Coordinates of C-alpha atoms in Angstrom, one line a residue:
Chain A
M228 CA 0.0 0.2 0.1
T229 CA 1.8 3.7 -1.0
S230 CA 2.6 5.3 2.0
T231 CA 1.7 8.9 1.0
S232 CA -0.7 10.9 2.6
S233 CA -2.6 11.2 -0.5
R234 CA -6.1 9.2 -0.8
P235 CA -5.2 6.4 -2.5
A236 CA -7.7 5.2 -5.5
P237 CA -9.8 3.4 -4.2
G238 CA -9.3 0.4 -6.6
A239 CA -5.8 0.8 -5.5
A240 CA -7.2 0.6 -1.9
A241 CA -8.8 -2.8 -3.0
R242 CA -6.6 -4.4 -5.1
D243 CA -4.0 -4.4 -1.7
V244 CA -6.5 -5.9 0.5
V245 CA -7.4 -8.9 -2.1
A246 CA -3.5 -9.0 -2.1
G247 CA -3.6 -9.2 1.6
R248 CA -1.1 -6.6 2.0
S249 CA -1.5 -5.4 5.4
P250 CA -3.4 -2.1 5.3
A251 CA -3.1 -0.8 8.8
R252 CA 0.3 1.0 7.5
G253 CA -1.3 3.2 5.1
T254 CA -4.4 3.4 7.6
R255 CA -3.9 2.1 10.5
A256 CA -6.7 3.5 13.2
P257 CA -6.6 3.6 16.5
G258 CA -5.0 1.6 19.3
A259 CA -2.2 2.3 16.5
T260 CA 0.2 1.8 19.4
A261 CA -1.0 -1.1 20.6
R262 CA 1.2 -4.2 19.8
R263 CA 0.1 -7.7 17.7
T264 CA 0.4 -9.1 21.5
G265 CA -0.4 -6.9 23.2
P266 CA -4.1 -7.4 25.5
R267 CA -5.9 -5.7 22.9
A268 CA -4.8 -7.5 20.2
I269 CA -5.7 -11.0 22.3
V270 CA -9.3 -9.9 22.6
L271 CA -9.8 -8.9 18.8
N272 CA -8.2 -12.1 18.2
V273 CA -10.6 -13.9 20.4
A274 CA -13.2 -12.2 19.4
L275 CA -12.8 -12.6 15.8
L276 CA -11.9 -16.8 15.7
I277 CA -15.5 -17.0 18.0
G278 CA -17.3 -14.9 15.2
L279 CA -15.5 -17.4 12.2
A280 CA -16.2 -20.0 14.3
A281 CA -20.1 -19.6 14.3
S282 CA -19.1 -18.1 10.3
I283 CA -18.3 -22.2 8.9
A284 CA -19.6 -24.5 12.0
P285 CA -22.6 -25.1 9.3
L286 CA -20.3 -25.9 6.8
V287 CA -17.8 -28.1 8.8
W288 CA -21.0 -29.8 10.4
M289 CA -21.3 -30.5 6.6
L290 CA -18.3 -31.7 5.5
L291 CA -18.6 -33.7 8.4
S292 CA -21.6 -35.5 8.6
S293 CA -21.0 -36.8 5.6
V294 CA -18.9 -39.2 6.3
K295 CA -21.3 -40.5 9.2
P296 CA -23.2 -43.8 8.7
E297 CA -27.2 -43.0 8.5
G298 CA -27.9 -43.8 12.3
E299 CA -25.1 -41.6 13.6
I300 CA -26.8 -38.8 11.7
R301 CA -29.7 -39.0 13.6
Q302 CA -28.5 -39.5 16.8
F303 CA -29.0 -37.8 20.3
P304 CA -27.2 -36.4 21.9
P305 CA -25.2 -35.9 17.9
T306 CA -21.5 -35.5 17.6
L307 CA -19.5 -33.3 15.9
I308 CA -16.6 -35.7 14.7
P309 CA -17.5 -38.7 13.3
D310 CA -16.8 -41.8 15.2
Q311 CA -17.8 -44.1 12.2
V312 CA -16.0 -42.7 8.6
T313 CA -17.6 -44.5 5.7
W314 CA -17.7 -43.1 2.0
S315 CA -20.6 -44.9 1.6
N316 CA -22.9 -42.2 0.9
Y317 CA -20.3 -40.8 -1.8
T318 CA -20.5 -44.2 -3.9
E319 CA -24.6 -44.6 -2.8
L320 CA -24.6 -41.5 -4.6
F321 CA -22.8 -41.8 -7.5
A322 CA -23.5 -45.0 -8.5
S323 CA -27.2 -44.3 -8.7
L324 CA -28.3 -43.5 -12.3
S325 CA -29.7 -40.1 -12.5
F326 CA -26.9 -38.0 -9.6
P327 CA -24.4 -37.7 -11.8
R328 CA -26.4 -37.1 -14.7
Y329 CA -27.4 -34.5 -12.5
F330 CA -23.6 -33.1 -11.9
L331 CA -22.8 -33.1 -16.1
N332 CA -26.1 -30.9 -16.1
S333 CA -24.8 -28.4 -13.8
V334 CA -21.0 -28.4 -15.3
V335 CA -22.4 -28.4 -19.0
V336 CA -25.2 -25.0 -17.9
A337 CA -21.9 -23.1 -15.8
V338 CA -19.9 -23.7 -18.2
A339 CA -21.8 -22.4 -21.1
V340 CA -23.4 -20.3 -19.3
T341 CA -19.8 -18.5 -18.2
L342 CA -18.5 -18.0 -21.3
G343 CA -20.8 -17.2 -23.1
S344 CA -21.9 -14.1 -20.6
V345 CA -18.6 -13.3 -20.1
L346 CA -18.1 -12.9 -23.6
F347 CA -20.7 -10.8 -24.4
S348 CA -20.8 -8.8 -21.4
A349 CA -16.8 -8.2 -22.7
M350 CA -17.1 -7.1 -25.5
V351 CA -20.6 -5.0 -25.3
G352 CA -18.0 -3.2 -22.1
Y353 CA -16.4 -2.4 -23.7
A354 CA -18.1 -0.9 -27.1
L355 CA -19.8 1.5 -24.3
A356 CA -16.0 2.0 -22.4
K357 CA -14.4 3.3 -25.7
L358 CA -16.2 3.3 -28.5
D359 CA -18.7 6.3 -29.6
F360 CA -22.0 4.8 -31.3
P361 CA -25.6 5.8 -31.8
G362 CA -27.0 4.4 -29.3
R363 CA -24.9 3.8 -26.8
R364 CA -26.1 6.5 -24.1
T365 CA -29.8 4.6 -24.5
L366 CA -28.2 1.0 -24.7
F367 CA -26.2 1.8 -21.5
A368 CA -29.5 3.7 -19.5
L369 CA -31.6 0.3 -20.0
V370 CA -28.9 -2.1 -19.1
M371 CA -28.3 -0.2 -16.1
G372 CA -32.7 0.1 -15.9
T373 CA -32.6 -3.5 -15.4
L374 CA -30.2 -4.0 -13.1
M375 CA -32.9 -2.7 -10.4
V376 CA -35.7 -4.9 -11.3
P377 CA -36.9 -8.1 -9.6
G378 CA -36.2 -11.1 -10.6
M379 CA -39.5 -12.2 -10.1
V380 CA -40.7 -9.3 -12.5
T381 CA -39.2 -11.1 -15.7
F382 CA -39.7 -14.9 -14.1
V383 CA -43.6 -15.3 -15.9
P384 CA -43.3 -13.3 -18.9
L385 CA -40.0 -15.7 -19.4
F386 CA -41.6 -19.0 -18.6
V387 CA -44.4 -18.1 -21.2
L388 CA -41.6 -16.7 -24.1
V389 CA -39.8 -20.1 -23.2
A390 CA -42.6 -22.0 -23.4
N391 CA -43.5 -20.8 -26.7
L392 CA -40.1 -21.0 -27.8
G393 CA -40.7 -24.4 -27.4
L394 CA -37.5 -24.3 -25.0
V395 CA -38.9 -26.1 -21.8
N396 CA -36.7 -28.8 -20.6
T397 CA -33.7 -28.1 -23.0
Y398 CA -30.5 -26.6 -22.0
A399 CA -30.9 -23.8 -24.4
A400 CA -34.0 -23.1 -21.8
L401 CA -31.0 -23.0 -18.8
V402 CA -28.5 -21.1 -20.1
L403 CA -29.7 -18.8 -23.5
P404 CA -32.3 -16.1 -20.8
F405 CA -28.2 -15.7 -19.1
L406 CA -26.1 -15.0 -21.5
A407 CA -27.7 -11.3 -21.0
A408 CA -26.4 -10.6 -17.6
P409 CA -26.6 -6.6 -16.8
F410 CA -24.7 -6.9 -14.3
G411 CA -21.6 -8.2 -16.0
V412 CA -21.7 -5.3 -18.4
F413 CA -21.8 -2.8 -15.6
L414 CA -19.0 -4.6 -14.3
M415 CA -16.6 -5.1 -18.0
R416 CA -17.2 -1.6 -18.6
Q417 CA -16.0 -0.3 -15.1
F418 CA -13.0 -1.9 -16.5
M419 CA -12.2 -1.3 -19.2
L420 CA -13.1 2.7 -18.8
D421 CA -9.2 1.9 -17.4
V422 CA -7.8 0.3 -20.6
P423 CA -5.2 3.1 -21.6
D424 CA -6.8 4.8 -25.2
E425 CA -3.2 5.2 -26.0
L426 CA -3.2 1.1 -26.4
L427 CA -6.1 0.9 -28.9
D428 CA -4.6 4.9 -30.6
A429 CA -1.4 2.7 -32.3
A430 CA -2.9 -0.6 -32.3
R431 CA -5.7 1.3 -35.2
V432 CA -2.4 3.7 -36.5
D433 CA -1.4 0.0 -37.3
G434 CA -4.5 -0.8 -39.3
A435 CA -6.4 -2.7 -36.6
G436 CA -10.4 -2.4 -36.6
E437 CA -12.2 -2.5 -33.9
F438 CA -13.2 -6.8 -34.0
R439 CA -9.1 -6.8 -34.0
T440 CA -8.1 -4.7 -31.4
F441 CA -10.7 -6.4 -28.8
F442 CA -10.0 -9.6 -29.6
R443 CA -6.4 -9.3 -29.9
I444 CA -5.6 -6.2 -27.3
V445 CA -8.2 -5.7 -25.3
L446 CA -9.3 -8.9 -24.4
P447 CA -5.4 -9.7 -22.5
Q448 CA -5.5 -6.4 -21.7
T449 CA -8.5 -7.1 -19.1
R450 CA -7.8 -10.8 -18.4
P451 CA -7.8 -10.2 -14.1
A452 CA -11.4 -9.0 -14.7
L453 CA -12.2 -12.0 -16.9
A454 CA -11.6 -14.5 -14.5
T455 CA -13.5 -12.0 -11.7
L456 CA -16.7 -11.9 -14.3
G457 CA -16.2 -15.4 -14.9
I458 CA -15.9 -16.7 -11.1
L459 CA -18.8 -14.7 -10.2
T460 CA -21.1 -16.4 -13.1
F461 CA -19.8 -19.1 -13.1
L462 CA -21.1 -19.1 -9.0
G463 CA -23.9 -17.7 -9.7
S464 CA -25.2 -20.0 -12.7
W465 CA -24.0 -23.5 -10.4
N466 CA -25.7 -22.0 -7.8
N467 CA -29.1 -21.0 -9.2
F468 CA -32.1 -22.2 -8.3
L469 CA -35.7 -21.1 -8.8
W470 CA -35.0 -20.8 -12.3
P471 CA -34.1 -24.1 -13.8
L472 CA -36.8 -25.6 -11.4
V473 CA -39.5 -24.3 -13.8
A474 CA -37.7 -24.4 -16.6
V475 CA -36.9 -27.7 -17.0
Q476 CA -39.4 -30.8 -15.8
S477 CA -38.1 -33.7 -16.3
A478 CA -35.5 -35.6 -14.6
D479 CA -32.6 -36.1 -17.1
R480 CA -32.7 -31.8 -17.4
Y481 CA -32.2 -30.9 -13.1
T482 CA -29.4 -29.3 -12.6
L483 CA -27.9 -30.1 -9.1
P484 CA -29.7 -27.8 -6.5
V485 CA -33.5 -28.9 -8.2
A486 CA -32.3 -32.4 -7.4
L487 CA -31.4 -31.4 -4.7
A488 CA -34.4 -29.5 -3.8
L489 CA -36.8 -31.7 -4.8
Y490 CA -35.4 -34.7 -2.7
S491 CA -35.1 -32.9 0.4
T492 CA -38.6 -31.8 0.0
G493 CA -40.0 -34.5 -1.2
Q494 CA -43.1 -36.8 0.4
N495 CA -40.5 -40.2 0.4
T496 CA -39.0 -41.1 3.4
V497 CA -35.7 -38.9 3.5
R498 CA -32.1 -40.6 3.7
Y499 CA -30.2 -38.0 5.6
G500 CA -26.7 -39.5 4.9
L501 CA -27.8 -38.6 1.0
L502 CA -28.8 -35.9 1.4
V503 CA -25.9 -34.2 3.6
A504 CA -23.3 -35.9 0.6
G505 CA -25.6 -34.2 -1.9
A506 CA -25.0 -31.1 -0.1
T507 CA -21.3 -31.0 0.1
V508 CA -20.8 -32.1 -3.1
I509 CA -22.9 -29.1 -4.4
V510 CA -20.8 -26.7 -2.5
L511 CA -17.4 -28.8 -1.9
P512 CA -16.5 -27.5 -6.1
I513 CA -17.6 -24.5 -5.0
L514 CA -15.7 -23.6 -1.9
V515 CA -11.9 -25.4 -3.0
V516 CA -12.8 -23.0 -6.0
F517 CA -13.4 -20.3 -3.6
L518 CA -10.2 -20.5 -1.9
I519 CA -7.7 -21.0 -4.6
L520 CA -8.8 -18.0 -6.5
Q521 CA -10.6 -16.2 -3.1
R522 CA -8.0 -13.1 -4.4
H523 CA -9.6 -12.6 -7.5
I524 CA -13.7 -12.6 -6.1
V525 CA -12.8 -10.5 -3.3
Q526 CA -11.3 -8.2 -6.0
G527 CA -14.1 -7.9 -8.1
I528 CA -17.0 -7.7 -5.3
S529 CA -14.7 -5.0 -3.9
T530 CA -14.5 -3.3 -7.4
T531 CA -18.6 -3.4 -8.2
G532 CA -18.7 -1.6 -4.8
L533 CA -15.9 1.0 -5.1
K534 CA -16.2 2.2 -8.7
Chain B
M102 CA -10.6 8.1 -44.6
T103 CA -12.7 11.4 -44.0
V104 CA -14.0 12.1 -40.3
S105 CA -18.0 10.6 -41.0
A106 CA -16.8 7.7 -43.0
R107 CA -14.1 6.9 -39.9
R108 CA -17.0 7.5 -37.3
R109 CA -19.2 5.3 -39.1
R110 CA -16.7 2.1 -39.1
T111 CA -16.1 3.0 -35.1
G112 CA -20.2 2.8 -35.5
I113 CA -21.1 -0.6 -36.8
A114 CA -17.5 -1.7 -35.3
A115 CA -19.2 -0.8 -31.9
W116 CA -23.2 -1.9 -33.0
G117 CA -21.1 -5.1 -33.9
L118 CA -19.8 -5.7 -30.8
A119 CA -22.9 -4.8 -28.7
L120 CA -24.9 -7.0 -30.8
P121 CA -25.2 -10.0 -29.1
F122 CA -25.6 -8.8 -26.2
T123 CA -28.3 -6.1 -27.0
A124 CA -30.2 -9.3 -28.9
L125 CA -30.8 -11.5 -26.5
F126 CA -31.1 -8.6 -23.9
A127 CA -33.8 -7.8 -25.5
V128 CA -35.8 -11.2 -26.2
F129 CA -34.3 -12.7 -22.4
L130 CA -34.6 -9.3 -20.3
L131 CA -36.8 -6.2 -22.2
V132 CA -39.2 -8.0 -23.6
P133 CA -40.1 -10.0 -20.8
V134 CA -40.3 -6.8 -18.4
T135 CA -42.4 -5.2 -20.7
S136 CA -44.7 -8.7 -21.3
S137 CA -45.3 -8.4 -17.9
L138 CA -46.7 -5.3 -17.6
Y139 CA -48.6 -6.1 -19.8
M140 CA -50.1 -9.2 -18.4
A141 CA -50.6 -7.5 -14.7
F142 CA -53.5 -5.3 -17.0
T143 CA -55.2 -8.1 -18.2
D144 CA -56.8 -11.8 -17.4
M145 CA -54.0 -14.2 -18.2
R146 CA -54.0 -17.5 -17.2
G147 CA -52.5 -20.9 -17.1
A148 CA -54.5 -21.9 -20.2
D149 CA -53.7 -18.7 -21.9
L150 CA -49.9 -19.4 -21.9
R151 CA -50.1 -20.4 -25.9
T152 CA -51.9 -17.4 -26.4
P153 CA -51.7 -14.8 -24.9
W154 CA -52.9 -12.0 -26.6
A155 CA -56.2 -13.9 -26.5
V156 CA -56.7 -12.1 -23.3
N157 CA -58.9 -9.4 -21.7
F158 CA -57.4 -6.1 -20.3
V159 CA -59.3 -5.3 -16.8
G160 CA -57.3 -2.4 -16.0
F161 CA -55.8 -2.6 -12.4
D162 CA -57.9 -5.1 -11.0
N163 CA -55.1 -7.2 -10.7
F164 CA -53.8 -4.7 -8.1
V165 CA -56.9 -4.5 -6.7
T166 CA -57.1 -8.0 -5.9
A167 CA -53.8 -8.0 -4.8
L168 CA -53.7 -4.9 -2.4
A169 CA -57.0 -6.6 -0.8
D170 CA -55.8 -10.0 -0.9
P171 CA -55.3 -11.4 3.1
K172 CA -52.4 -14.0 2.1
F173 CA -50.2 -11.0 0.2
Q174 CA -51.0 -8.4 3.3
Q175 CA -50.0 -11.4 5.6
A176 CA -46.4 -12.0 2.8
A177 CA -45.5 -7.8 2.7
G178 CA -45.7 -8.0 6.4
N179 CA -43.7 -10.9 6.4
T180 CA -41.6 -9.0 3.5
L181 CA -41.2 -5.9 5.4
Y182 CA -40.3 -7.7 8.8
F183 CA -37.3 -9.4 7.0
V184 CA -36.0 -6.6 5.7
G185 CA -37.2 -4.5 8.9
V186 CA -35.0 -6.6 11.0
A187 CA -31.8 -8.5 8.7
M188 CA -31.0 -5.9 6.5
P189 CA -30.3 -3.5 9.7
L190 CA -28.8 -6.4 11.5
T191 CA -27.1 -7.6 8.5
L192 CA -25.6 -4.1 7.7
A193 CA -24.0 -3.3 11.4
I194 CA -22.4 -7.0 11.6
A195 CA -20.8 -6.7 8.4
L196 CA -19.6 -3.1 9.3
L197 CA -18.2 -4.3 13.1
L198 CA -16.4 -6.9 11.2
A199 CA -15.1 -4.9 9.1
V200 CA -13.6 -2.4 11.4
L201 CA -12.1 -4.7 13.2
L202 CA -10.7 -6.7 10.3
N203 CA -9.3 -2.8 9.3
S204 CA -7.6 -2.2 12.8
G205 CA -3.7 -3.5 12.5
L206 CA -3.8 -6.0 15.3
V207 CA -5.7 -8.5 13.3
W208 CA -3.5 -12.0 13.1
F209 CA -4.4 -13.8 9.9
R210 CA -6.7 -11.6 8.2
S211 CA -6.4 -13.3 4.9
V212 CA -8.3 -16.6 7.0
F213 CA -11.4 -14.5 8.4
R214 CA -12.1 -12.5 5.4
V215 CA -11.9 -16.2 3.0
G216 CA -13.5 -18.1 6.4
F217 CA -17.3 -15.4 6.8
Y218 CA -17.1 -14.3 2.9
A219 CA -17.4 -18.6 2.5
P220 CA -21.2 -19.3 3.6
V221 CA -22.1 -16.2 0.7
V222 CA -20.5 -19.1 -2.4
T223 CA -22.7 -21.7 -0.7
S224 CA -25.8 -22.7 -3.2
I225 CA -28.9 -22.4 -1.0
V226 CA -30.3 -24.9 -1.4
A227 CA -27.5 -27.4 0.3
V228 CA -27.3 -25.2 2.9
A229 CA -31.1 -25.8 3.4
V230 CA -29.9 -29.1 4.1
V231 CA -27.7 -28.3 6.4
W232 CA -29.6 -26.0 8.6
R233 CA -32.8 -28.2 8.9
F234 CA -30.4 -30.3 10.6
L235 CA -29.3 -27.5 13.0
L236 CA -32.7 -26.5 14.1
Q237 CA -33.5 -29.2 13.8
P238 CA -36.3 -30.1 16.9
D239 CA -34.5 -33.0 19.2
F240 CA -31.3 -33.8 17.7
G241 CA -30.7 -30.5 16.0
L242 CA -27.1 -29.4 17.5
V243 CA -28.6 -25.8 18.4
N244 CA -31.2 -26.7 20.6
S245 CA -28.7 -29.8 21.7
A246 CA -26.6 -27.0 22.9
L247 CA -29.1 -25.3 24.3
G248 CA -30.4 -28.3 26.6
V249 CA -26.5 -28.6 28.2
I250 CA -27.3 -25.3 29.5
G251 CA -30.0 -26.0 30.5
I252 CA -32.9 -24.7 27.9
D253 CA -35.6 -26.2 26.2
G254 CA -35.1 -25.0 22.6
P255 CA -38.6 -24.4 20.7
R256 CA -39.7 -26.4 17.2
W257 CA -37.8 -23.3 15.0
L258 CA -38.7 -24.0 11.5
T259 CA -42.2 -25.1 13.1
D260 CA -43.0 -22.8 15.6
E261 CA -44.8 -19.2 14.2
V262 CA -42.5 -17.5 16.4
W263 CA -39.4 -18.6 15.6
A264 CA -39.4 -19.1 12.5
M265 CA -39.1 -15.9 10.8
P266 CA -36.5 -15.2 13.2
S267 CA -34.3 -18.9 12.4
L268 CA -35.0 -17.1 8.9
I269 CA -33.8 -14.0 9.6
V270 CA -30.0 -15.5 11.4
M271 CA -30.0 -17.7 8.3
A272 CA -29.7 -14.9 5.4
T273 CA -27.9 -12.9 8.2
W274 CA -24.8 -15.5 8.1
R275 CA -25.1 -16.1 4.8
N276 CA -25.2 -12.2 3.2
V277 CA -22.7 -10.6 6.2
G278 CA -19.8 -11.8 4.4
Y279 CA -20.4 -9.5 0.9
S280 CA -21.5 -6.8 2.7
M281 CA -18.2 -7.4 4.8
V282 CA -15.9 -7.3 1.8
I283 CA -17.0 -4.2 -0.1
L284 CA -16.8 -1.9 3.3
L285 CA -13.7 -3.4 4.2
A286 CA -12.5 -2.1 0.9
G287 CA -14.2 1.2 1.6
L288 CA -12.4 1.5 5.0
Q289 CA -9.1 1.0 3.9
G290 CA -10.0 3.9 1.5
I291 CA -9.8 6.3 4.0
P292 CA -6.6 7.9 4.8
R293 CA -4.7 7.1 7.2
D294 CA -4.4 11.6 8.1
M295 CA -8.4 11.6 8.9
Y296 CA -7.3 9.3 12.1
E297 CA -4.2 11.3 13.1
A298 CA -5.8 14.5 12.5
S299 CA -8.5 13.0 14.4
A300 CA -6.0 11.6 16.9
I301 CA -4.3 14.8 18.0
D302 CA -7.7 16.5 18.4
G303 CA -8.5 14.0 21.4
A304 CA -10.8 11.5 19.5
G305 CA -11.1 8.0 21.2
A306 CA -11.8 4.6 19.4
V307 CA -15.6 5.2 19.1
R308 CA -15.3 8.8 18.9
Q309 CA -13.3 8.3 15.6
F310 CA -15.1 5.5 15.1
W311 CA -18.6 8.2 15.0
S312 CA -16.7 11.5 13.2
V313 CA -14.1 9.8 10.5
T314 CA -14.7 6.3 9.8
V315 CA -18.7 6.3 9.4
P316 CA -19.2 10.3 7.7
L317 CA -15.8 8.7 5.2
L318 CA -17.7 5.2 4.9
R319 CA -21.0 7.3 3.7
P320 CA -21.1 6.1 -0.4
T321 CA -20.1 2.4 0.8
L322 CA -22.6 2.4 3.6
L323 CA -25.3 3.2 0.5
F324 CA -24.1 1.2 -1.9
C325 CA -23.9 -2.2 0.9
A326 CA -27.7 -1.0 1.9
V327 CA -28.8 -0.8 -1.6
I328 CA -27.7 -3.9 -2.4
T329 CA -28.9 -5.9 0.7
G330 CA -31.8 -4.5 0.2
I331 CA -32.9 -4.9 -3.3
G332 CA -32.0 -9.0 -2.5
Y333 CA -34.0 -9.0 0.7
L334 CA -37.3 -7.8 -0.4
Q335 CA -37.0 -10.9 -2.7
F336 CA -37.0 -12.6 -0.1
F337 CA -37.8 -15.8 -1.5
E338 CA -35.2 -19.2 -1.5
E339 CA -35.1 -19.1 2.5
P340 CA -38.6 -19.7 3.0
F341 CA -38.9 -21.8 -0.4
V342 CA -36.4 -24.7 1.1
M343 CA -36.8 -24.3 4.4
T344 CA -40.8 -23.4 5.4
Q345 CA -42.3 -23.5 2.7
G346 CA -43.5 -20.4 4.3
G347 CA -45.1 -21.9 6.9
P348 CA -45.5 -22.2 9.3
L349 CA -49.3 -20.7 8.8
G350 CA -48.2 -18.3 5.8
A351 CA -45.4 -17.0 9.6
T352 CA -42.7 -17.1 6.7
N353 CA -44.3 -16.4 3.4
S354 CA -43.0 -13.5 1.2
V355 CA -44.9 -11.3 -1.6
A356 CA -41.8 -12.9 -3.7
Y357 CA -42.8 -16.5 -2.7
E358 CA -46.2 -15.8 -3.5
I359 CA -46.0 -14.6 -7.0
F360 CA -44.4 -17.6 -7.4
N361 CA -47.3 -19.6 -5.9
R362 CA -49.6 -17.6 -8.3
F363 CA -47.9 -18.6 -11.0
G364 CA -48.7 -22.2 -9.7
F365 CA -51.6 -21.9 -9.5
G366 CA -51.5 -20.2 -13.2
D367 CA -53.3 -16.6 -12.3
Y368 CA -50.6 -15.0 -14.3
G369 CA -52.1 -11.7 -14.2
L370 CA -52.2 -11.4 -10.6
S371 CA -49.0 -12.5 -10.1
A372 CA -47.2 -9.3 -12.4
A373 CA -49.3 -7.3 -10.8
M374 CA -47.6 -8.7 -7.7
S375 CA -43.8 -8.7 -9.3
Y376 CA -44.6 -4.7 -10.5
L377 CA -45.9 -3.6 -6.4
L378 CA -42.9 -5.7 -5.3
F379 CA -40.9 -3.5 -8.2
L380 CA -42.2 -0.7 -6.4
A381 CA -40.8 -1.8 -3.1
V382 CA -37.6 -2.3 -4.2
V383 CA -37.0 1.4 -6.4
I384 CA -39.0 3.2 -2.9
L385 CA -36.9 1.6 -0.7
S386 CA -33.4 3.0 -2.8
Y387 CA -34.9 5.9 -3.3
L388 CA -35.6 6.8 0.4
Q389 CA -31.5 5.1 1.3
F390 CA -30.2 7.4 -0.7
R391 CA -32.0 10.0 0.5
L392 CA -30.8 9.4 4.1
L393 CA -27.4 8.3 3.5
R394 CA -25.9 9.9 0.6
T395 CA -23.0 11.9 0.7
E396 CA -24.2 16.3 2.6
K397 CA -23.1 18.0 -0.2

């Protein structure tokens, strides 16, 4: 972090948070003279640790319970650490005919949504940020206007539309509506504003057209932004629940959250072990991705709030 | 090349880049938003799915029906209850955590940040499975823990009084990390000399919080309040996966009622309700802007 006394650009601050650099040197808050091992520090850190425990306890309990046998999950008093570790919940889940299918559906949909919407958002974001064209202001105003529209407003007519296009029960129904992501456009436009004009002018002087400039110069320049938006989009799609629940009605198109929700609220006797293992299969890949890429995710979130 | 030819070429290229998004945006967003408004003034039902133009205009009937419907009124009350409690709670905890994490005394800042943010990335359906277990009245962790200190915990999710607070706690748990991360980034943008100057003036930690941190963080707080408010007004997933709106409608929300009406085939009514929700979103955002905007 800069040690200058001038106010750092918000973006720079966000990047510092992300990089895990201590911001304390720049913005040391009250009590700066106290040492990191002093009594104040100990009280503060213990309080934060208790909060942390509360925050991750449900997830830890889920991971641990997914390897408990059925009886131990229902037993009273409950155990936290499994007495007996078993993988049978997982083997049974993946041995069933439909579960691997749900998993595959989730992956296919999330990947398609992510690739498509990030590319389209970057394209239009670049045009909105750097190119002058008729209708630019109107398009941007429409995009910003729809950011506040609740999903429920479009939900019913979207279903009517998809039904009339004959897309119910198709992957297209799960993917197409999410390729137009106003939030992604907003985010990409903000990032594209930072691409230096000199770079674009240089490419144009060399005779590159706008498309070529975009794919050869702009996209590589904005790789971190693309990664950030890509992760956020993937998360959203992977966890998406309401729309897939309505748009697909046959089991071979279910995504993981839909399948789990229908199973857990269904009338049939529910096996808790399978339920917790299923929940873990949904959450664990995301948690792992998050832990590896948390820098990008946090940066993306911070940027949206500060720009 | 003349200037105008160049401009035209740029314009064509720009629209080429904007086209894929704009086409999908028009079909899957602008058309639904406007047809929702159209549907809100018609008597469209599920049976009209294939013939959406062969319906009758009914003026404001759907809006009147919605506002006079006791179930909708209860859902609206529940939604206000949820937003009114969960939003201040979420923002207060997020701000507290951000301020604590911003202190130079924290040992493992990134560990804490990751831990508090982790619930945000989890799937609501998966999380619901876990929380239903935790809140399970007979062998759940929460009531077992309460039992240890001699408290007989309620039947959280099937108790009319306790169901909503349970969902509020769950939603807060899942959303606090988002605002925390944004507020933390905002805090790091506050220059250190502001604190030094106020310290020289004899301000203590609490005084500094109220007279330096909060005023300078206003724009960021406003952003978090608006985003959280918009999200919470659309409260749907938690009751859907945890309580199905029960017991006796105690956790039914406006968004859930819209979904139910859609399920019953009352498309026109459900579209009207969705515009009422939209109106609430606009009003709440406007109030927050009035309340929290930076005074100049």
